């Protein structure tokens, strides 16, 4: 055990420390410490006032116990008491205890502050010293202001080196906070710096550290100069430049000592000077020299220097003057990346590669970073992934390379690819048409690897769902193959990925009708329909239903985010939330349940009449088949969606339909029938679209013929298609003045048709209103002096002409009769409309 | 500026801790634990600098003790390395061929020497001669019973 010969021994303390060190186990140590703590506690609480020496000894012991790692919850008061002692050693121990153990939140701060104030006020410099130390290390706000001023003045007129060093630190911190106040310090700093740098080795003896003149002060002055922009005064600027050049020159000279301390000190000044040069960013000559110097260091023997060189070069790379110079070292940096054993140095190399990347070397750098990623430390992978993604996107000349890079990223470090990265790649693929096919192909190939990362499945699922059709031509990537590939990964994925895959499947159904059956089987399986996760179950159910009843057109309009939504059909749409309700009082066809209204059987015309004022409903039903309709009309065009529902548990085979019109009707009305599947599964529904064009006004109706084979027997059904003239009505609003004017204009006998008839149903105003609106006219209020009468106007659109129509319906509730007057510019139109409308009441 | 300095043994025992930023006890303990583990995990030939949280750590191993400083982002690492070396030199001169035991038994002296050299996280007196002189004076003061004479007078500076 070394003997302590200097100063006051405090032998008790030495004994205590030896005891602790001799303890054989942790428990023994704790026991000894507790014994001592109890002893000290009793001494502090005791009646006898402790003398200064004992107090000092005990406080010191407490400090030691604290340093061992145990908490001290008493003794602070005694330490503060020591502060007010007159003896230097006691004060010293008191201050030491305070600075180690007390932080600024303690209650004793006020007492401590008082003690410090007293010491500062005392004339005794040593006491002032201790007090200042405490302030500096513990940091009380009140003392700060006074220090600022004192310090600055001292600095300006001091030639005492040590003080200057200390003061410079303070000035630097203050200059960072309020640079304008300390502008004059720049000039002084440059002066002092040049004195140091150009000094002969005999000056500044005391402050020469291993043959380097005052390294700490030089570094501090250079730091201070970094708080300010390059000096405006030309003389000052040139002096500074001279300084920096001298420093750079010194770096080239042979070393004066073999010791590492010498080179460390010398290089410390050099690095700080380079930092200043980079900060100023104004002298291209200096920047290039700095870059070259750093380039040398990149291959230095010492790891520390290589590390620092890489770090400094990072900042250098962002300056426009030196960017090119930095790029010349790319091979060295890449080599460092591959061969350095120290992970922190490799990390610096990655940062530098990222900083020096631009269009000319992006491919090379990204390739290197990717190969590094394969063996990189796990803690830094996420950062590297992000860097590679950013570089790939920023400098991608053609997007195929970008797609390749990101897919590689996912393959190598899939876990660390955050969501933003793969969202971005999908965003880019969707917006760049020319890369879509390539992306689909690459993703398809990547998915064939036996073990794919889940992120790859997500990206692959999305891209194949959107653009799988681009590669479907090749038999190796036919739709079925694509689907099987995706589905093979299905069970390995987490819930969000599975949800994404289900969406991809419905997109497949849209793109490739031939795999519809296979996919439907998958959706129909219990594992989907009864899946524990609500999201998956909902998607499976809805997609299955959607695939069964919808035609490709609907799916296209609903699924694709790119295309504008087609006019809504008003039935329960699971995906499109912007459905506009159908006009008037028409019924909605409920896709999932049967209608409650009894449907007419074959041959009856009743259904036909029902459809005059409404567009949707069931038009026919028997034991086997239910036919529903949804129609929409615009001007002289119309479209009817016919739904054939198989009510049985047997398939309908050889299903075919046709629409026939008699000779009169054929030129007046064009009906185009879209082809339909010859097979309707049991319980399934088939949809057919009929496009209608009204060429001229007509009074007949086309007939829909249906034929199919059910269980061996051939079925034949005919239904009158409810297409009437009023379907092509466009309601027209007008003022009463206009109305009467036109009414008079249409006064010719053939233009008017009037009918008086008995009301068939109960006379109800609202029902009548609804019927008139359903008929297609606009109801005009305030035209007829009698409020009970109805007045309407509209235009019949045909391909050849447009016929304006005015009507007036006068109910006579007492007699339960109506008088209907119709005036149009064409007799046949008036006739037909009157006929149609009168049947409704 | 230096935020803190830790000295610890190969077994992870803290021999000295000097903090220049206000932190609660709990935080200090946590930082010390984390940092000691990180540094002890490093191999001998590795670089003396590393990035840890948002600080730069500069460390060097002298015999059985690790000297570890945490500096801020803009600070110069090499000069910090030399600060550590200067401190070791001071200890060496004072104790005469210093070893870990000296620091254990005279921890308060180690603190005093550090305080003479570093102030508020920055080096305040870089002349070895002056620091050691100041410490000697302080030691003399300890032996005096009465009020001490002005130290500055003694070194002849006022």
Short mmCIF file of N, CA, C and O in Angstrom, two decimals, chain A residues 261-300:
data_model
loop_
_atom_site.label_atom_id
_atom_site.label_comp_id
_atom_site.label_asym_id
_atom_site.label_seq_id
_atom_site.Cartn_x
_atom_site.Cartn_y
_atom_site.Cartn_z
N UNK A 261 1.91 11.54 -28.57
CA UNK A 261 1.35 12.77 -28.03
C UNK A 261 1.68 13.94 -28.94
O UNK A 261 0.88 14.84 -29.15
N UNK A 262 2.90 13.93 -29.49
CA UNK A 262 3.30 15.02 -30.36
C UNK A 262 2.40 15.05 -31.59
O UNK A 262 1.87 16.10 -31.95
N UNK A 263 2.24 13.88 -32.19
CA UNK A 263 1.45 13.89 -33.42
C UNK A 263 -0.01 14.19 -33.10
O UNK A 263 -0.68 14.89 -33.86
N UNK A 264 -0.49 13.71 -31.97
CA UNK A 264 -1.87 14.00 -31.61
C UNK A 264 -2.10 15.48 -31.44
O UNK A 264 -3.06 16.05 -31.96
N UNK A 265 -1.18 16.13 -30.72
CA UNK A 265 -1.34 17.56 -30.49
C UNK A 265 -1.26 18.33 -31.81
O UNK A 265 -2.10 19.20 -32.08
N UNK A 266 -0.28 17.95 -32.60
CA UNK A 266 -0.10 18.63 -33.89
C UNK A 266 -1.36 18.46 -34.75
O UNK A 266 -1.89 19.41 -35.33
N UNK A 267 -1.83 17.23 -34.80
CA UNK A 267 -2.99 16.96 -35.64
C UNK A 267 -4.26 17.56 -35.08
O UNK A 267 -5.17 17.91 -35.83
N UNK A 268 -4.32 17.69 -33.77
CA UNK A 268 -5.50 18.32 -33.18
C UNK A 268 -5.65 19.72 -33.73
O UNK A 268 -6.73 20.13 -34.15
N UNK A 269 -4.52 20.45 -33.72
CA UNK A 269 -4.56 21.81 -34.25
C UNK A 269 -4.90 21.78 -35.74
O UNK A 269 -5.71 22.58 -36.23
N UNK A 270 -4.31 20.83 -36.44
CA UNK A 270 -4.57 20.72 -37.88
C UNK A 270 -6.05 20.48 -38.18
O UNK A 270 -6.66 21.14 -39.02
N UNK A 271 -6.66 19.54 -37.44
CA UNK A 271 -8.06 19.23 -37.70
C UNK A 271 -8.96 20.42 -37.39
O UNK A 271 -9.93 20.68 -38.09
N UNK A 272 -8.61 21.12 -36.33
CA UNK A 272 -9.44 22.26 -35.99
C UNK A 272 -9.30 23.33 -37.06
O UNK A 272 -10.28 23.99 -37.43
N UNK A 273 -8.07 23.49 -37.58
CA UNK A 273 -7.86 24.46 -38.65
C UNK A 273 -8.67 24.07 -39.89
O UNK A 273 -9.30 24.91 -40.53
N UNK A 274 -8.67 22.77 -40.20
CA UNK A 274 -9.45 22.31 -41.35
C UNK A 274 -10.94 22.58 -41.11
O UNK A 274 -11.66 23.01 -42.02
N UNK A 275 -11.37 22.37 -39.87
CA UNK A 275 -12.78 22.65 -39.57
C UNK A 275 -13.10 24.11 -39.82
O UNK A 275 -14.16 24.45 -40.34
N UNK A 276 -12.15 24.99 -39.47
CA UNK A 276 -12.37 26.41 -39.70
C UNK A 276 -12.42 26.72 -41.19
O UNK A 276 -13.26 27.48 -41.66
N UNK A 277 -11.51 26.10 -41.94
CA UNK A 277 -11.49 26.31 -43.39
C UNK A 277 -12.81 25.89 -44.01
O UNK A 277 -13.39 26.60 -44.84
N UNK A 278 -13.32 24.75 -43.57
CA UNK A 278 -14.59 24.26 -44.10
C UNK A 278 -15.72 25.22 -43.72
O UNK A 278 -16.61 25.51 -44.51
N UNK A 279 -15.64 25.71 -42.49
CA UNK A 279 -16.70 26.59 -42.01
C UNK A 279 -16.75 27.88 -42.83
O UNK A 279 -17.80 28.35 -43.23
N UNK A 280 -15.56 28.44 -43.12
CA UNK A 280 -15.50 29.68 -43.91
C UNK A 280 -15.95 29.42 -45.34
O UNK A 280 -16.65 30.23 -45.93
N UNK A 281 -15.48 28.30 -45.90
CA UNK A 281 -15.88 27.88 -47.24
C UNK A 281 -15.67 28.99 -48.27
O UNK A 281 -16.51 29.25 -49.12
N UNK A 282 -14.54 29.70 -48.18
CA UNK A 282 -14.37 30.83 -49.10
C UNK A 282 -13.07 30.79 -49.87
O UNK A 282 -12.95 31.42 -50.90
N UNK A 283 -12.10 30.02 -49.41
CA UNK A 283 -10.80 30.00 -50.10
C UNK A 283 -10.64 28.66 -50.78
O UNK A 283 -10.33 27.68 -50.12
N UNK A 284 -10.81 28.61 -52.09
CA UNK A 284 -10.74 27.32 -52.77
C UNK A 284 -9.38 26.65 -52.60
O UNK A 284 -9.29 25.44 -52.43
N UNK A 285 -8.33 27.47 -52.58
CA UNK A 285 -6.99 26.93 -52.44
C UNK A 285 -6.83 26.17 -51.13
O UNK A 285 -6.37 25.03 -51.10
N UNK A 286 -7.29 26.80 -50.07
CA UNK A 286 -7.19 26.16 -48.76
C UNK A 286 -8.02 24.90 -48.71
O UNK A 286 -7.62 23.89 -48.13
N UNK A 287 -9.21 24.97 -49.32
CA UNK A 287 -10.10 23.82 -49.27
C UNK A 287 -9.47 22.62 -49.95
O UNK A 287 -9.53 21.50 -49.46
N UNK A 288 -8.87 22.89 -51.10
CA UNK A 288 -8.28 21.76 -51.83
C UNK A 288 -7.11 21.18 -51.05
O UNK A 288 -6.94 19.97 -50.95
N UNK A 289 -6.32 22.09 -50.46
CA UNK A 289 -5.19 21.59 -49.66
C UNK A 289 -5.69 20.76 -48.49
O UNK A 289 -5.13 19.71 -48.17
N UNK A 290 -6.74 21.26 -47.85
CA UNK A 290 -7.30 20.53 -46.72
C UNK A 290 -7.75 19.15 -47.17
O UNK A 290 -7.49 18.14 -46.51
N UNK A 291 -8.40 19.13 -48.32
CA UNK A 291 -8.90 17.86 -48.83
C UNK A 291 -7.75 16.90 -49.09
O UNK A 291 -7.83 15.72 -48.75
N UNK A 292 -6.68 17.41 -49.66
CA UNK A 292 -5.54 16.53 -49.94
C UNK A 292 -4.94 15.98 -48.65
O UNK A 292 -4.58 14.81 -48.56
N UNK A 293 -4.84 16.88 -47.66
CA UNK A 293 -4.28 16.44 -46.38
C UNK A 293 -5.11 15.33 -45.78
O UNK A 293 -4.60 14.32 -45.31
N UNK A 294 -6.41 15.54 -45.85
CA UNK A 294 -7.30 14.51 -45.32
C UNK A 294 -7.16 13.23 -46.11
O UNK A 294 -7.22 12.13 -45.56
N UNK A 295 -6.97 13.39 -47.41
CA UNK A 295 -6.80 12.21 -48.25
C UNK A 295 -5.61 11.38 -47.79
O UNK A 295 -5.67 10.16 -47.77
N UNK A 296 -4.54 12.09 -47.40
CA UNK A 296 -3.38 11.38 -46.87
C UNK A 296 -3.74 10.59 -45.63
O UNK A 296 -3.34 9.45 -45.46
N UNK A 297 -4.49 11.26 -44.77
CA UNK A 297 -4.84 10.63 -43.50
C UNK A 297 -5.71 9.41 -43.68
O UNK A 297 -5.76 8.54 -42.81
N UNK A 298 -6.44 9.37 -44.80
CA UNK A 298 -7.35 8.25 -45.01
C UNK A 298 -6.60 6.93 -45.00
O UNK A 298 -7.18 5.89 -44.71
N UNK A 299 -5.32 7.00 -45.34
CA UNK A 299 -4.59 5.74 -45.40
C UNK A 299 -3.50 5.67 -44.34
O UNK A 299 -2.58 4.89 -44.45
N UNK A 300 -3.68 6.49 -43.31
CA UNK A 300 -2.66 6.52 -42.25
C UNK A 300 -2.69 5.24 -41.46
O UNK A 300 -3.71 4.55 -41.38
#
